[in-house]
Amino acid sequence: MTTNRPKTFSGVKPSGGLHLGNYLGAIKRWVDDQDRYDNVFCIVDLHAITVPQESAALRQQTREVAAFYLAAGLDPSRTTVFVQSHVSAHAELGWILNCVTPMGWLERMTQFKDKAAKEGDNRERISAGLFDYPILMAADILLYDANFVPVGDDQKQHVELTRDIAERVNRLHGGGRDILVVPQPLIADTGARIMGLADPTRKMSKSEDMPGQAIGIFDDPGDIRRAIMRATTDSDRTIAFDPNRPGVNNLLTIYQVLSGRSRDALEGQFAGKGYGDLKKEVATAVLDTLVPIQERCKALLAGPDLDEILRDGADRARQVANRTLDRVATAMGLR
Ligand code: ATP
Ligand code: LTN
C-alpha cells in the first residue's frame, strides 16, 4: 500500500521486557502519528542477538513485542509490522554497508562504548555484532526509503550515522543520482528520555537490574503502583518541571505524555499538593493506559492471528526491501 505520505521506519529489540520508556519514547508516538505517515515497524531480533540470548526467551519476547505493537494500537491493515530476521535483505544490505562504512565512524558510537564498558576488561564477551550494530540499523532504515525515524533520544546518534552512510553511498555509487533516501530522526520534545524511578539520573532501560528502576510493560499492576509510589524524589515541597530535580521532573513528564496536557496546566493542577498526590495520579494514569493494553496482548499471544499478521507483514516488507537491495547491489556491480 503506497501513498504520498512521508515514510517512517522504527524498531524495538526483543531483549528483556519492554518498559514504560519504550512505550512513551517510541511506540506511543508511532501509534499517535499512524495516519500521518506510511509506516513500517519492526521487531529487531537480529539486533537482540548482539548480546547473548536464550533461544526460548528470544522467541517468546519477539512475539510479546509484536503483540504489544498491535495491542498499543498499530493497525496491520495500514501499517507493516514484521520481524527483522524474516526479511533476509536486512542482513544482505547490512553486509554491503559494512564495506562502505569507515571503522572510525563506528568507534565514535556512544551506545557501543557504554555497553562495552559494562563488560570491563572481558573483551571475549563483546561480540563483533555489538560493534557492527549501527550498520544493521542503517540497513533497516534505508531499505524502506524512510524519511523519518521516530525514536527515543538515545538513538539519535545512530540515525545520524545512517544519514552519513546514505550520503556516502549516494556519493560513491550513485553516479550523480541518489540511490538511498537520507532519513531524519524524529524525537519528541517530551518523553524522549524517560528516567528510572529509583535513580532518576539514569535512563529507564531494559538492561537495568536495579529494583524499582524500570516499569515493565507486562508487570503486575500492584507492582507498578508500588514502584511509582516509591519513586525517588527530593526534599523540596513544590511540584514543578525542573531539570535540576530529576525525580519530580520525570514523574511530571510521564504524566504529561499520558495526559496530553500542558506543563502549565499540570503545575496548576498540583499547586499546593504533595508528592504523594502526584505519585497517585501518575500511577493511575499509567495503569489506565497499560492494563487494557496488557489484556489485549494476552488475547493476541493466545490466538492464531499474531503469527499470520507477522507473516503477512514480512511478505509486504520483503517486496519493498528487495527492490532497494537490488538498486544498491546493481549500483555497486553486484547484479
Ligand atoms: P537497552 O537499554 O537494553 O539498550 P532499551 O531500553 O534502550 O534497551 P531499545 O529496544 O533499545 O530498548 O529501544 C527501543 C526504543 O525505545 C528506541 O526508540 C529507544 O530510543 C526508546 N527508548 C529506550 N529507552 C527509553 C527511555 N528511557 N525513554 C524514552 N525512550 C526510550
Ligand atoms: N537501535 C535501536 C533499535 C533499532 C532501530 C532500528 C530503531 C534497530 N533498528 C531502526 C529505529 C530504526 C535501539 O537500540 N533502540
mmCIF file of C-alpha atoms and ligand atoms in Angstrom:
data_model
loop_
_atom_site.group_PDB
_atom_site.id
_atom_site.type_symbol
_atom_site.label_atom_id
_atom_site.label_comp_id
_atom_site.label_asym_id
_atom_site.label_seq_id
_atom_site.Cartn_x
_atom_site.Cartn_y
_atom_site.Cartn_z
ATOM 1 C CA MET A 1 0.000 0.000 0.000
ATOM 2 C CA THR A 2 1.794 3.138 -1.185
ATOM 3 C CA THR A 3 0.579 6.684 -0.603
ATOM 4 C CA ASN A 4 2.135 10.113 -0.964
ATOM 5 C CA ARG A 5 2.682 10.364 2.755
ATOM 6 C CA PRO A 6 6.240 10.570 4.129
ATOM 7 C CA LYS A 7 7.625 7.207 5.216
ATOM 8 C CA THR A 8 8.651 6.155 8.718
ATOM 9 C CA PHE A 9 10.619 3.169 9.948
ATOM 10 C CA SER A 10 11.481 2.175 13.506
ATOM 11 C CA GLY A 11 12.073 -0.873 15.678
ATOM 12 C CA VAL A 12 12.474 -2.245 19.190
ATOM 13 C CA LYS A 13 14.761 -5.077 20.309
ATOM 14 C CA PRO A 14 13.079 -8.172 21.775
ATOM 15 C CA SER A 15 15.715 -8.385 24.501
ATOM 16 C CA GLY A 16 14.409 -8.342 28.062
ATOM 17 C CA GLY A 17 10.978 -6.938 28.818
ATOM 18 C CA LEU A 18 9.597 -3.786 27.269
ATOM 19 C CA HIS A 19 9.399 -0.855 29.669
ATOM 20 C CA LEU A 20 7.434 2.351 30.008
ATOM 21 C CA GLY A 21 10.279 4.330 28.377
ATOM 22 C CA ASN A 22 9.985 2.237 25.193
ATOM 23 C CA TYR A 23 6.260 2.931 25.130
ATOM 24 C CA LEU A 24 6.337 6.663 25.876
ATOM 25 C CA GLY A 25 9.510 7.479 23.912
ATOM 26 C CA ALA A 26 8.755 5.375 20.847
ATOM 27 C CA ILE A 27 5.726 3.091 20.435
ATOM 28 C CA LYS A 28 3.046 5.519 21.693
ATOM 29 C CA ARG A 29 4.255 8.110 19.222
ATOM 30 C CA TRP A 30 4.173 5.651 16.330
ATOM 31 C CA VAL A 31 0.546 4.926 17.200
ATOM 32 C CA ASP A 32 -0.394 8.589 17.681
ATOM 33 C CA ASP A 33 1.120 9.559 14.287
ATOM 34 C CA GLN A 34 -0.012 6.473 12.405
ATOM 35 C CA ASP A 35 -2.171 8.432 9.941
ATOM 36 C CA ARG A 36 0.463 10.997 9.070
ATOM 37 C CA TYR A 37 2.941 8.564 7.560
ATOM 38 C CA ASP A 38 3.403 5.340 5.629
ATOM 39 C CA ASN A 39 4.676 3.183 8.449
ATOM 40 C CA VAL A 40 6.942 0.168 8.762
ATOM 41 C CA PHE A 41 7.699 -1.085 12.282
ATOM 42 C CA CYS A 42 9.964 -3.976 13.021
ATOM 43 C CA ILE A 43 10.879 -6.266 15.891
ATOM 44 C CA VAL A 44 14.663 -6.218 15.562
ATOM 45 C CA ASP A 45 15.647 -9.714 16.680
ATOM 46 C CA LEU A 46 18.986 -9.610 14.825
ATOM 47 C CA HIS A 47 19.891 -6.629 16.988
ATOM 48 C CA ALA A 48 18.838 -8.508 20.120
ATOM 49 C CA ILE A 49 21.401 -11.276 19.443
ATOM 50 C CA THR A 50 24.301 -8.817 19.541
ATOM 51 C CA VAL A 51 24.303 -9.815 23.223
ATOM 52 C CA PRO A 52 23.689 -13.458 24.276
ATOM 53 C CA GLN A 53 20.003 -14.506 24.295
ATOM 54 C CA GLU A 54 18.411 -17.739 25.424
ATOM 55 C CA SER A 55 16.544 -19.144 22.396
ATOM 56 C CA ALA A 56 13.167 -19.871 24.028
ATOM 57 C CA ALA A 57 13.170 -16.463 25.712
ATOM 58 C CA LEU A 58 14.060 -14.701 22.454
ATOM 59 C CA ARG A 59 11.210 -16.446 20.631
ATOM 60 C CA GLN A 60 8.760 -15.516 23.390
ATOM 61 C CA GLN A 61 9.935 -11.898 23.660
ATOM 62 C CA THR A 62 9.726 -11.450 19.880
ATOM 63 C CA ARG A 63 6.049 -12.443 19.977
ATOM 64 C CA GLU A 64 5.476 -10.232 23.041
ATOM 65 C CA VAL A 65 6.911 -7.140 21.375
ATOM 66 C CA ALA A 66 4.818 -7.827 18.259
ATOM 67 C CA ALA A 67 1.690 -8.307 20.381
ATOM 68 C CA PHE A 68 2.456 -5.100 22.229
ATOM 69 C CA TYR A 69 2.764 -3.105 18.978
ATOM 70 C CA LEU A 70 -0.699 -4.270 17.947
ATOM 71 C CA ALA A 71 -2.267 -4.023 21.406
ATOM 72 C CA ALA A 72 -0.969 -0.450 21.718
ATOM 73 C CA GLY A 73 -2.822 0.455 18.529
ATOM 74 C CA LEU A 74 -0.727 -0.213 15.422
ATOM 75 C CA ASP A 75 -3.198 -1.344 12.777
ATOM 76 C CA PRO A 76 -1.765 -4.040 10.484
ATOM 77 C CA SER A 77 -4.161 -3.088 7.687
ATOM 78 C CA ARG A 78 -2.427 0.311 7.462
ATOM 79 C CA THR A 79 0.981 -0.343 8.992
ATOM 80 C CA THR A 80 3.532 -3.028 8.166
ATOM 81 C CA VAL A 81 4.642 -4.950 11.269
ATOM 82 C CA PHE A 82 7.224 -7.711 10.899
ATOM 83 C CA VAL A 83 10.231 -9.491 12.412
ATOM 84 C CA GLN A 84 13.611 -8.354 11.082
ATOM 85 C CA SER A 85 15.152 -11.830 10.612
ATOM 86 C CA HIS A 86 12.200 -12.879 8.406
ATOM 87 C CA VAL A 87 13.428 -10.497 5.695
ATOM 88 C CA SER A 88 16.920 -11.505 4.623
ATOM 89 C CA ALA A 89 17.581 -8.216 2.805
ATOM 90 C CA HIS A 90 18.408 -6.638 6.200
ATOM 91 C CA ALA A 91 21.463 -8.854 6.657
ATOM 92 C CA GLU A 92 22.425 -8.531 2.984
ATOM 93 C CA LEU A 93 22.291 -4.735 2.834
ATOM 94 C CA GLY A 94 23.975 -4.714 6.248
ATOM 95 C CA TRP A 95 26.950 -6.544 4.749
ATOM 96 C CA ILE A 96 27.167 -4.189 1.795
ATOM 97 C CA LEU A 97 27.046 -1.148 4.084
ATOM 98 C CA ASN A 98 29.774 -2.711 6.242
ATOM 99 C CA CYS A 99 32.043 -2.470 3.265
ATOM 100 C CA VAL A 100 31.206 1.182 2.635
ATOM 101 C CA THR A 101 31.446 2.481 6.215
ATOM 102 C CA PRO A 102 34.761 3.504 7.782
ATOM 103 C CA MET A 103 35.590 1.789 11.126
ATOM 104 C CA GLY A 104 36.229 5.193 12.671
ATOM 105 C CA TRP A 105 32.554 6.113 12.290
ATOM 106 C CA LEU A 106 31.560 3.095 14.411
ATOM 107 C CA GLU A 107 34.254 3.754 17.004
ATOM 108 C CA ARG A 108 32.532 7.020 17.869
ATOM 109 C CA MET A 109 29.170 5.432 18.787
ATOM 110 C CA THR A 110 28.422 6.102 22.445
ATOM 111 C CA GLN A 111 25.968 3.184 22.845
ATOM 112 C CA PHE A 112 28.735 0.736 21.897
ATOM 113 C CA LYS A 113 31.226 2.450 24.186
ATOM 114 C CA ASP A 114 28.760 2.313 27.112
ATOM 115 C CA LYS A 115 27.783 -1.307 26.526
ATOM 116 C CA ALA A 116 31.384 -2.432 26.008
ATOM 117 C CA ALA A 117 32.500 -0.536 29.140
ATOM 118 C CA LYS A 118 29.969 -2.544 31.186
ATOM 119 C CA GLU A 119 31.936 -5.700 30.330
ATOM 120 C CA GLY A 120 35.124 -4.191 31.749
ATOM 121 C CA ASP A 121 38.280 -5.992 30.631
ATOM 122 C CA ASN A 122 36.392 -9.065 29.459
ATOM 123 C CA ARG A 123 36.713 -8.462 25.686
ATOM 124 C CA GLU A 124 35.620 -12.060 24.991
ATOM 125 C CA ARG A 125 32.089 -11.027 25.950
ATOM 126 C CA ILE A 126 31.813 -8.226 23.388
ATOM 127 C CA SER A 127 30.673 -9.586 20.016
ATOM 128 C CA ALA A 128 31.686 -8.154 16.656
ATOM 129 C CA GLY A 129 27.922 -7.823 16.111
ATOM 130 C CA LEU A 130 27.643 -5.368 19.005
ATOM 131 C CA PHE A 131 30.246 -3.146 17.362
ATOM 132 C CA ASP A 132 28.567 -3.501 13.982
ATOM 133 C CA TYR A 133 25.048 -2.937 15.356
ATOM 134 C CA PRO A 134 24.583 0.597 13.932
ATOM 135 C CA ILE A 135 25.286 -0.613 10.373
ATOM 136 C CA LEU A 136 22.474 -3.159 10.576
ATOM 137 C CA MET A 137 20.260 -0.389 11.930
ATOM 138 C CA ALA A 138 21.221 1.781 8.937
ATOM 139 C CA ALA A 139 20.284 -1.103 6.612
ATOM 140 C CA ASP A 140 16.895 -1.424 8.378
ATOM 141 C CA ILE A 141 16.066 2.212 7.829
ATOM 142 C CA LEU A 142 17.483 2.624 4.322
ATOM 143 C CA LEU A 143 15.743 -0.467 2.887
ATOM 144 C CA TYR A 144 12.358 1.234 3.332
ATOM 145 C CA ASP A 145 13.342 4.672 1.977
ATOM 146 C CA ALA A 146 12.297 6.089 5.345
ATOM 147 C CA ASN A 147 12.100 9.863 5.577
ATOM 148 C CA PHE A 148 11.655 9.801 9.346
ATOM 149 C CA VAL A 149 12.815 7.539 12.157
ATOM 150 C CA PRO A 150 10.764 8.024 15.347
ATOM 151 C CA VAL A 151 12.993 7.018 18.276
ATOM 152 C CA GLY A 152 13.941 7.986 21.814
ATOM 153 C CA ASP A 153 16.774 10.393 22.393
ATOM 154 C CA ASP A 154 19.417 7.646 22.865
ATOM 155 C CA GLN A 155 19.127 6.591 19.207
ATOM 156 C CA LYS A 156 19.785 10.000 17.650
ATOM 157 C CA GLN A 157 23.465 9.302 17.045
ATOM 158 C CA HIS A 158 22.636 6.067 15.212
ATOM 159 C CA VAL A 159 20.201 7.840 12.900
ATOM 160 C CA GLU A 160 22.824 10.487 12.213
ATOM 161 C CA LEU A 161 25.287 7.733 11.286
ATOM 162 C CA THR A 162 22.609 6.307 8.960
ATOM 163 C CA ARG A 163 22.398 9.692 7.237
ATOM 164 C CA ASP A 164 26.169 9.774 6.773
ATOM 165 C CA ILE A 165 26.161 6.243 5.326
ATOM 166 C CA ALA A 166 23.320 7.040 2.903
ATOM 167 C CA GLU A 167 25.110 10.175 1.707
ATOM 168 C CA ARG A 168 28.344 8.225 1.245
ATOM 169 C CA VAL A 169 26.635 5.507 -0.818
ATOM 170 C CA ASN A 170 24.963 8.158 -2.954
ATOM 171 C CA ARG A 171 28.248 9.968 -3.481
ATOM 172 C CA LEU A 172 30.399 6.901 -4.178
ATOM 173 C CA HIS A 173 27.940 4.764 -6.115
ATOM 174 C CA GLY A 174 25.024 6.931 -7.221
ATOM 175 C CA GLY A 175 26.606 8.113 -10.468
ATOM 176 C CA GLY A 176 25.115 11.566 -9.847
ATOM 177 C CA ARG A 177 21.766 10.206 -8.589
ATOM 178 C CA ASP A 178 20.522 9.476 -5.092
ATOM 179 C CA ILE A 179 20.013 5.761 -4.675
ATOM 180 C CA LEU A 180 19.233 5.974 -0.950
ATOM 181 C CA VAL A 181 16.891 8.341 0.898
ATOM 182 C CA VAL A 182 18.636 10.307 3.651
ATOM 183 C CA PRO A 183 16.410 9.955 6.767
ATOM 184 C CA GLN A 184 15.845 12.276 9.724
ATOM 185 C CA PRO A 185 15.408 11.306 13.374
ATOM 186 C CA LEU A 186 12.011 12.190 14.847
ATOM 187 C CA ILE A 187 12.472 12.799 18.552
ATOM 188 C CA ALA A 188 9.653 14.058 20.775
ATOM 189 C CA ASP A 189 10.050 17.255 22.790
ATOM 190 C CA THR A 190 8.575 15.422 25.779
ATOM 191 C CA GLY A 191 9.150 11.802 26.769
ATOM 192 C CA ALA A 192 12.144 11.037 24.543
ATOM 193 C CA ARG A 193 14.204 10.164 27.611
ATOM 194 C CA ILE A 194 12.201 8.679 30.470
ATOM 195 C CA MET A 195 14.414 8.242 33.505
ATOM 196 C CA GLY A 196 14.496 5.419 36.030
ATOM 197 C CA LEU A 197 12.210 5.664 39.073
ATOM 198 C CA ALA A 198 14.760 4.579 41.691
ATOM 199 C CA ASP A 199 17.678 6.528 40.191
ATOM 200 C CA PRO A 200 16.196 9.337 38.073
ATOM 201 C CA THR A 201 19.630 10.417 36.894
ATOM 202 C CA ARG A 202 19.838 7.283 34.700
ATOM 203 C CA LYS A 203 17.616 6.378 31.756
ATOM 204 C CA MET A 204 14.939 3.725 32.194
ATOM 205 C CA SER A 205 16.429 0.746 30.361
ATOM 206 C CA LYS A 206 15.858 -2.939 29.580
ATOM 207 C CA SER A 207 19.309 -3.928 30.638
ATOM 208 C CA GLU A 208 18.770 -2.289 34.024
ATOM 209 C CA ASP A 209 18.678 -4.575 37.019
ATOM 210 C CA MET A 210 18.222 -2.066 39.864
ATOM 211 C CA PRO A 211 14.895 -2.921 41.598
ATOM 212 C CA GLY A 212 12.132 -0.371 41.064
ATOM 213 C CA GLN A 213 14.077 1.385 38.299
ATOM 214 C CA ALA A 214 12.046 0.336 35.255
ATOM 215 C CA ILE A 215 8.297 -0.196 34.893
ATOM 216 C CA GLY A 216 7.891 -3.351 32.838
ATOM 217 C CA ILE A 217 5.033 -3.171 30.366
ATOM 218 C CA PHE A 218 3.843 -6.602 31.489
ATOM 219 C CA ASP A 219 4.428 -6.055 35.221
ATOM 220 C CA ASP A 220 1.673 -6.787 37.693
ATOM 221 C CA PRO A 221 -0.472 -3.643 38.275
ATOM 222 C CA GLY A 222 0.164 -3.789 42.049
ATOM 223 C CA ASP A 223 3.934 -3.826 41.471
ATOM 224 C CA ILE A 224 3.660 -0.901 39.037
ATOM 225 C CA ARG A 225 1.732 1.168 41.554
ATOM 226 C CA ARG A 226 4.225 0.349 44.322
ATOM 227 C CA ALA A 227 7.229 1.238 42.127
ATOM 228 C CA ILE A 228 5.712 4.635 41.324
ATOM 229 C CA MET A 229 4.740 5.328 44.958
ATOM 230 C CA ARG A 230 8.362 4.582 45.958
ATOM 231 C CA ALA A 231 9.947 6.662 43.178
ATOM 232 C CA THR A 232 12.864 8.792 44.343
ATOM 233 C CA THR A 233 12.005 12.488 44.655
ATOM 234 C CA ASP A 234 13.686 15.220 46.732
ATOM 235 C CA SER A 235 13.165 17.272 49.869
ATOM 236 C CA ASP A 236 11.677 20.299 48.100
ATOM 237 C CA ARG A 237 7.939 20.775 48.567
ATOM 238 C CA THR A 238 6.750 22.257 45.287
ATOM 239 C CA ILE A 239 5.727 20.256 42.239
ATOM 240 C CA ALA A 240 7.306 21.794 39.164
ATOM 241 C CA PHE A 241 9.096 20.846 35.941
ATOM 242 C CA ASP A 242 12.745 21.408 36.792
ATOM 243 C CA PRO A 243 15.642 19.510 35.198
ATOM 244 C CA ASN A 244 17.645 20.043 38.395
ATOM 245 C CA ARG A 245 15.077 17.961 40.287
ATOM 246 C CA PRO A 246 15.170 14.816 38.147
ATOM 247 C CA GLY A 247 12.741 12.677 40.177
ATOM 248 C CA VAL A 248 9.800 15.106 40.141
ATOM 249 C CA ASN A 249 10.630 16.211 36.621
ATOM 250 C CA ASN A 250 10.438 12.596 35.434
ATOM 251 C CA LEU A 251 7.105 11.876 37.152
ATOM 252 C CA LEU A 252 5.609 15.054 35.689
ATOM 253 C CA THR A 253 6.977 14.171 32.255
ATOM 254 C CA ILE A 254 5.393 10.707 32.379
ATOM 255 C CA TYR A 255 2.106 12.303 33.406
ATOM 256 C CA GLN A 256 2.369 14.947 30.701
ATOM 257 C CA VAL A 257 2.854 12.414 27.899
ATOM 258 C CA LEU A 258 -0.007 10.237 29.152
ATOM 259 C CA SER A 259 -2.460 13.077 29.814
ATOM 260 C CA GLY A 260 -1.552 15.205 26.775
ATOM 261 C CA ARG A 261 -1.890 18.320 28.979
ATOM 262 C CA SER A 262 0.443 21.327 29.037
ATOM 263 C CA ARG A 263 3.169 21.922 31.609
ATOM 264 C CA ASP A 264 1.376 24.991 32.968
ATOM 265 C CA ALA A 265 -1.879 23.076 33.364
ATOM 266 C CA LEU A 266 -0.095 20.304 35.264
ATOM 267 C CA GLU A 267 1.791 22.679 37.531
ATOM 268 C CA GLY A 268 -1.556 24.374 38.239
ATOM 269 C CA GLN A 269 -3.232 21.039 38.971
ATOM 270 C CA PHE A 270 -0.573 20.132 41.567
ATOM 271 C CA ALA A 271 -0.112 23.574 43.143
ATOM 272 C CA GLY A 272 -0.233 23.165 46.929
ATOM 273 C CA LYS A 273 -0.292 19.353 46.688
ATOM 274 C CA GLY A 274 2.319 16.862 47.879
ATOM 275 C CA TYR A 275 4.447 14.200 46.202
ATOM 276 C CA GLY A 276 2.015 11.508 47.371
ATOM 277 C CA ASP A 277 -0.790 13.158 45.354
ATOM 278 C CA LEU A 278 1.407 13.408 42.273
ATOM 279 C CA LYS A 279 2.507 9.777 42.539
ATOM 280 C CA LYS A 280 -1.083 8.548 42.941
ATOM 281 C CA GLU A 281 -2.160 10.435 39.811
ATOM 282 C CA VAL A 282 0.818 9.158 37.828
ATOM 283 C CA ALA A 283 0.169 5.573 38.930
ATOM 284 C CA THR A 284 -3.495 5.841 37.929
ATOM 285 C CA ALA A 285 -2.607 7.316 34.528
ATOM 286 C CA VAL A 286 -0.004 4.593 33.875
ATOM 287 C CA LEU A 287 -2.354 1.784 34.904
ATOM 288 C CA ASP A 288 -5.329 3.217 32.972
ATOM 289 C CA THR A 289 -3.132 3.034 29.875
ATOM 290 C CA LEU A 290 -1.236 -0.193 30.442
ATOM 291 C CA VAL A 291 -3.854 -2.540 31.878
ATOM 292 C CA PRO A 292 -6.134 -2.545 28.778
ATOM 293 C CA ILE A 293 -3.042 -2.979 26.566
ATOM 294 C CA GLN A 294 -1.894 -5.900 28.734
ATOM 295 C CA GLU A 295 -5.299 -7.552 28.295
ATOM 296 C CA ARG A 296 -5.240 -7.156 24.517
ATOM 297 C CA CYS A 297 -1.682 -8.549 24.482
ATOM 298 C CA LYS A 298 -2.738 -11.650 26.378
ATOM 299 C CA ALA A 299 -5.503 -12.333 23.872
ATOM 300 C CA LEU A 300 -3.165 -11.818 20.900
ATOM 301 C CA LEU A 301 -0.480 -14.076 22.378
ATOM 302 C CA ALA A 302 -3.016 -16.849 22.926
ATOM 303 C CA GLY A 303 -4.682 -16.658 19.495
ATOM 304 C CA PRO A 304 -3.634 -17.536 15.918
ATOM 305 C CA ASP A 305 -3.814 -14.021 14.390
ATOM 306 C CA LEU A 306 -0.434 -12.758 15.534
ATOM 307 C CA ASP A 307 1.680 -15.202 13.512
ATOM 308 C CA GLU A 308 -0.488 -14.598 10.449
ATOM 309 C CA ILE A 309 -0.059 -10.811 10.802
ATOM 310 C CA LEU A 310 3.719 -11.208 11.102
ATOM 311 C CA ARG A 311 3.859 -13.490 8.039
ATOM 312 C CA ASP A 312 1.840 -11.031 6.026
ATOM 313 C CA GLY A 313 3.947 -8.109 7.296
ATOM 314 C CA ALA A 314 7.169 -9.889 6.296
ATOM 315 C CA ASP A 315 5.764 -10.583 2.804
ATOM 316 C CA ARG A 316 4.975 -6.916 2.320
ATOM 317 C CA ALA A 317 8.273 -5.739 3.800
ATOM 318 C CA ARG A 318 10.267 -8.206 1.651
ATOM 319 C CA GLN A 319 8.929 -6.726 -1.577
ATOM 320 C CA VAL A 320 9.990 -3.195 -0.680
ATOM 321 C CA ALA A 321 13.294 -4.264 0.852
ATOM 322 C CA ASN A 322 14.337 -6.433 -2.088
ATOM 323 C CA ARG A 323 13.760 -3.569 -4.516
ATOM 324 C CA THR A 324 16.088 -1.292 -2.534
ATOM 325 C CA LEU A 325 18.667 -4.044 -2.121
ATOM 326 C CA ASP A 326 18.649 -4.610 -5.898
ATOM 327 C CA ARG A 327 19.080 -0.895 -6.511
ATOM 328 C CA VAL A 328 22.157 -0.721 -4.283
ATOM 329 C CA ALA A 329 23.592 -4.058 -5.460
ATOM 330 C CA THR A 330 23.193 -3.011 -9.092
ATOM 331 C CA ALA A 331 24.879 0.334 -8.454
ATOM 332 C CA MET A 332 27.822 -1.485 -6.870
ATOM 333 C CA GLY A 333 28.254 -4.018 -9.675
ATOM 334 C CA LEU A 334 26.793 -6.960 -7.762
ATOM 335 C CA ARG A 335 23.988 -7.595 -10.284
HETATM 336 P P1 ATP B 1 18.778 -1.166 26.252
HETATM 337 O O1 ATP B 1 18.753 -0.150 27.324
HETATM 338 O O2 ATP B 1 18.944 -2.566 26.703
HETATM 339 O O3 ATP B 1 19.684 -0.805 25.112
HETATM 340 P P2 ATP B 1 16.339 -0.011 25.504
HETATM 341 O O4 ATP B 1 15.503 0.010 26.712
HETATM 342 O O5 ATP B 1 17.030 1.253 25.080
HETATM 343 O O6 ATP B 1 17.358 -1.188 25.599
HETATM 344 P P3 ATP B 1 15.531 -0.498 22.786
HETATM 345 O O7 ATP B 1 14.918 -1.661 22.122
HETATM 346 O O8 ATP B 1 16.961 -0.277 22.512
HETATM 347 O O9 ATP B 1 15.384 -0.532 24.348
HETATM 348 O O10 ATP B 1 14.702 0.812 22.440
HETATM 349 C C1 ATP B 1 13.509 0.845 21.711
HETATM 350 C C2 ATP B 1 13.032 2.282 21.558
HETATM 351 O O11 ATP B 1 12.707 2.824 22.842
HETATM 352 C C3 ATP B 1 14.077 3.213 20.964
HETATM 353 O O12 ATP B 1 13.441 4.124 20.086
HETATM 354 C C4 ATP B 1 14.636 3.923 22.167
HETATM 355 O O13 ATP B 1 15.165 5.184 21.826
HETATM 356 C C5 ATP B 1 13.399 4.056 23.029
HETATM 357 N N1 ATP B 1 13.755 4.175 24.440
HETATM 358 C C6 ATP B 1 14.502 3.296 25.155
HETATM 359 N N2 ATP B 1 14.626 3.721 26.431
HETATM 360 C C7 ATP B 1 13.927 4.881 26.519
HETATM 361 C C8 ATP B 1 13.676 5.789 27.589
HETATM 362 N N3 ATP B 1 14.159 5.591 28.794
HETATM 363 N N4 ATP B 1 12.927 6.885 27.334
HETATM 364 C C9 ATP B 1 12.416 7.106 26.095
HETATM 365 N N5 ATP B 1 12.628 6.286 25.050
HETATM 366 C C10 ATP B 1 13.363 5.180 25.241
HETATM 367 N N1 LTN B 2 18.952 0.510 17.805
HETATM 368 C C1 LTN B 2 17.606 0.649 18.220
HETATM 369 C C2 LTN B 2 16.704 -0.428 17.695
HETATM 370 C C3 LTN B 2 16.673 -0.375 16.205
HETATM 371 C C4 LTN B 2 16.082 0.649 15.417
HETATM 372 C C5 LTN B 2 16.314 0.257 14.068
HETATM 373 C C6 LTN B 2 15.418 1.838 15.711
HETATM 374 C C7 LTN B 2 17.204 -1.271 15.353
HETATM 375 N N2 LTN B 2 16.975 -0.896 14.057
HETATM 376 C C8 LTN B 2 15.892 1.063 13.007
HETATM 377 C C9 LTN B 2 14.986 2.616 14.638
HETATM 378 C C10 LTN B 2 15.227 2.239 13.312
HETATM 379 C C11 LTN B 2 17.627 0.634 19.743
HETATM 380 O O1 LTN B 2 18.531 0.215 20.360
HETATM 381 N N3 LTN B 2 16.602 1.092 20.305
#
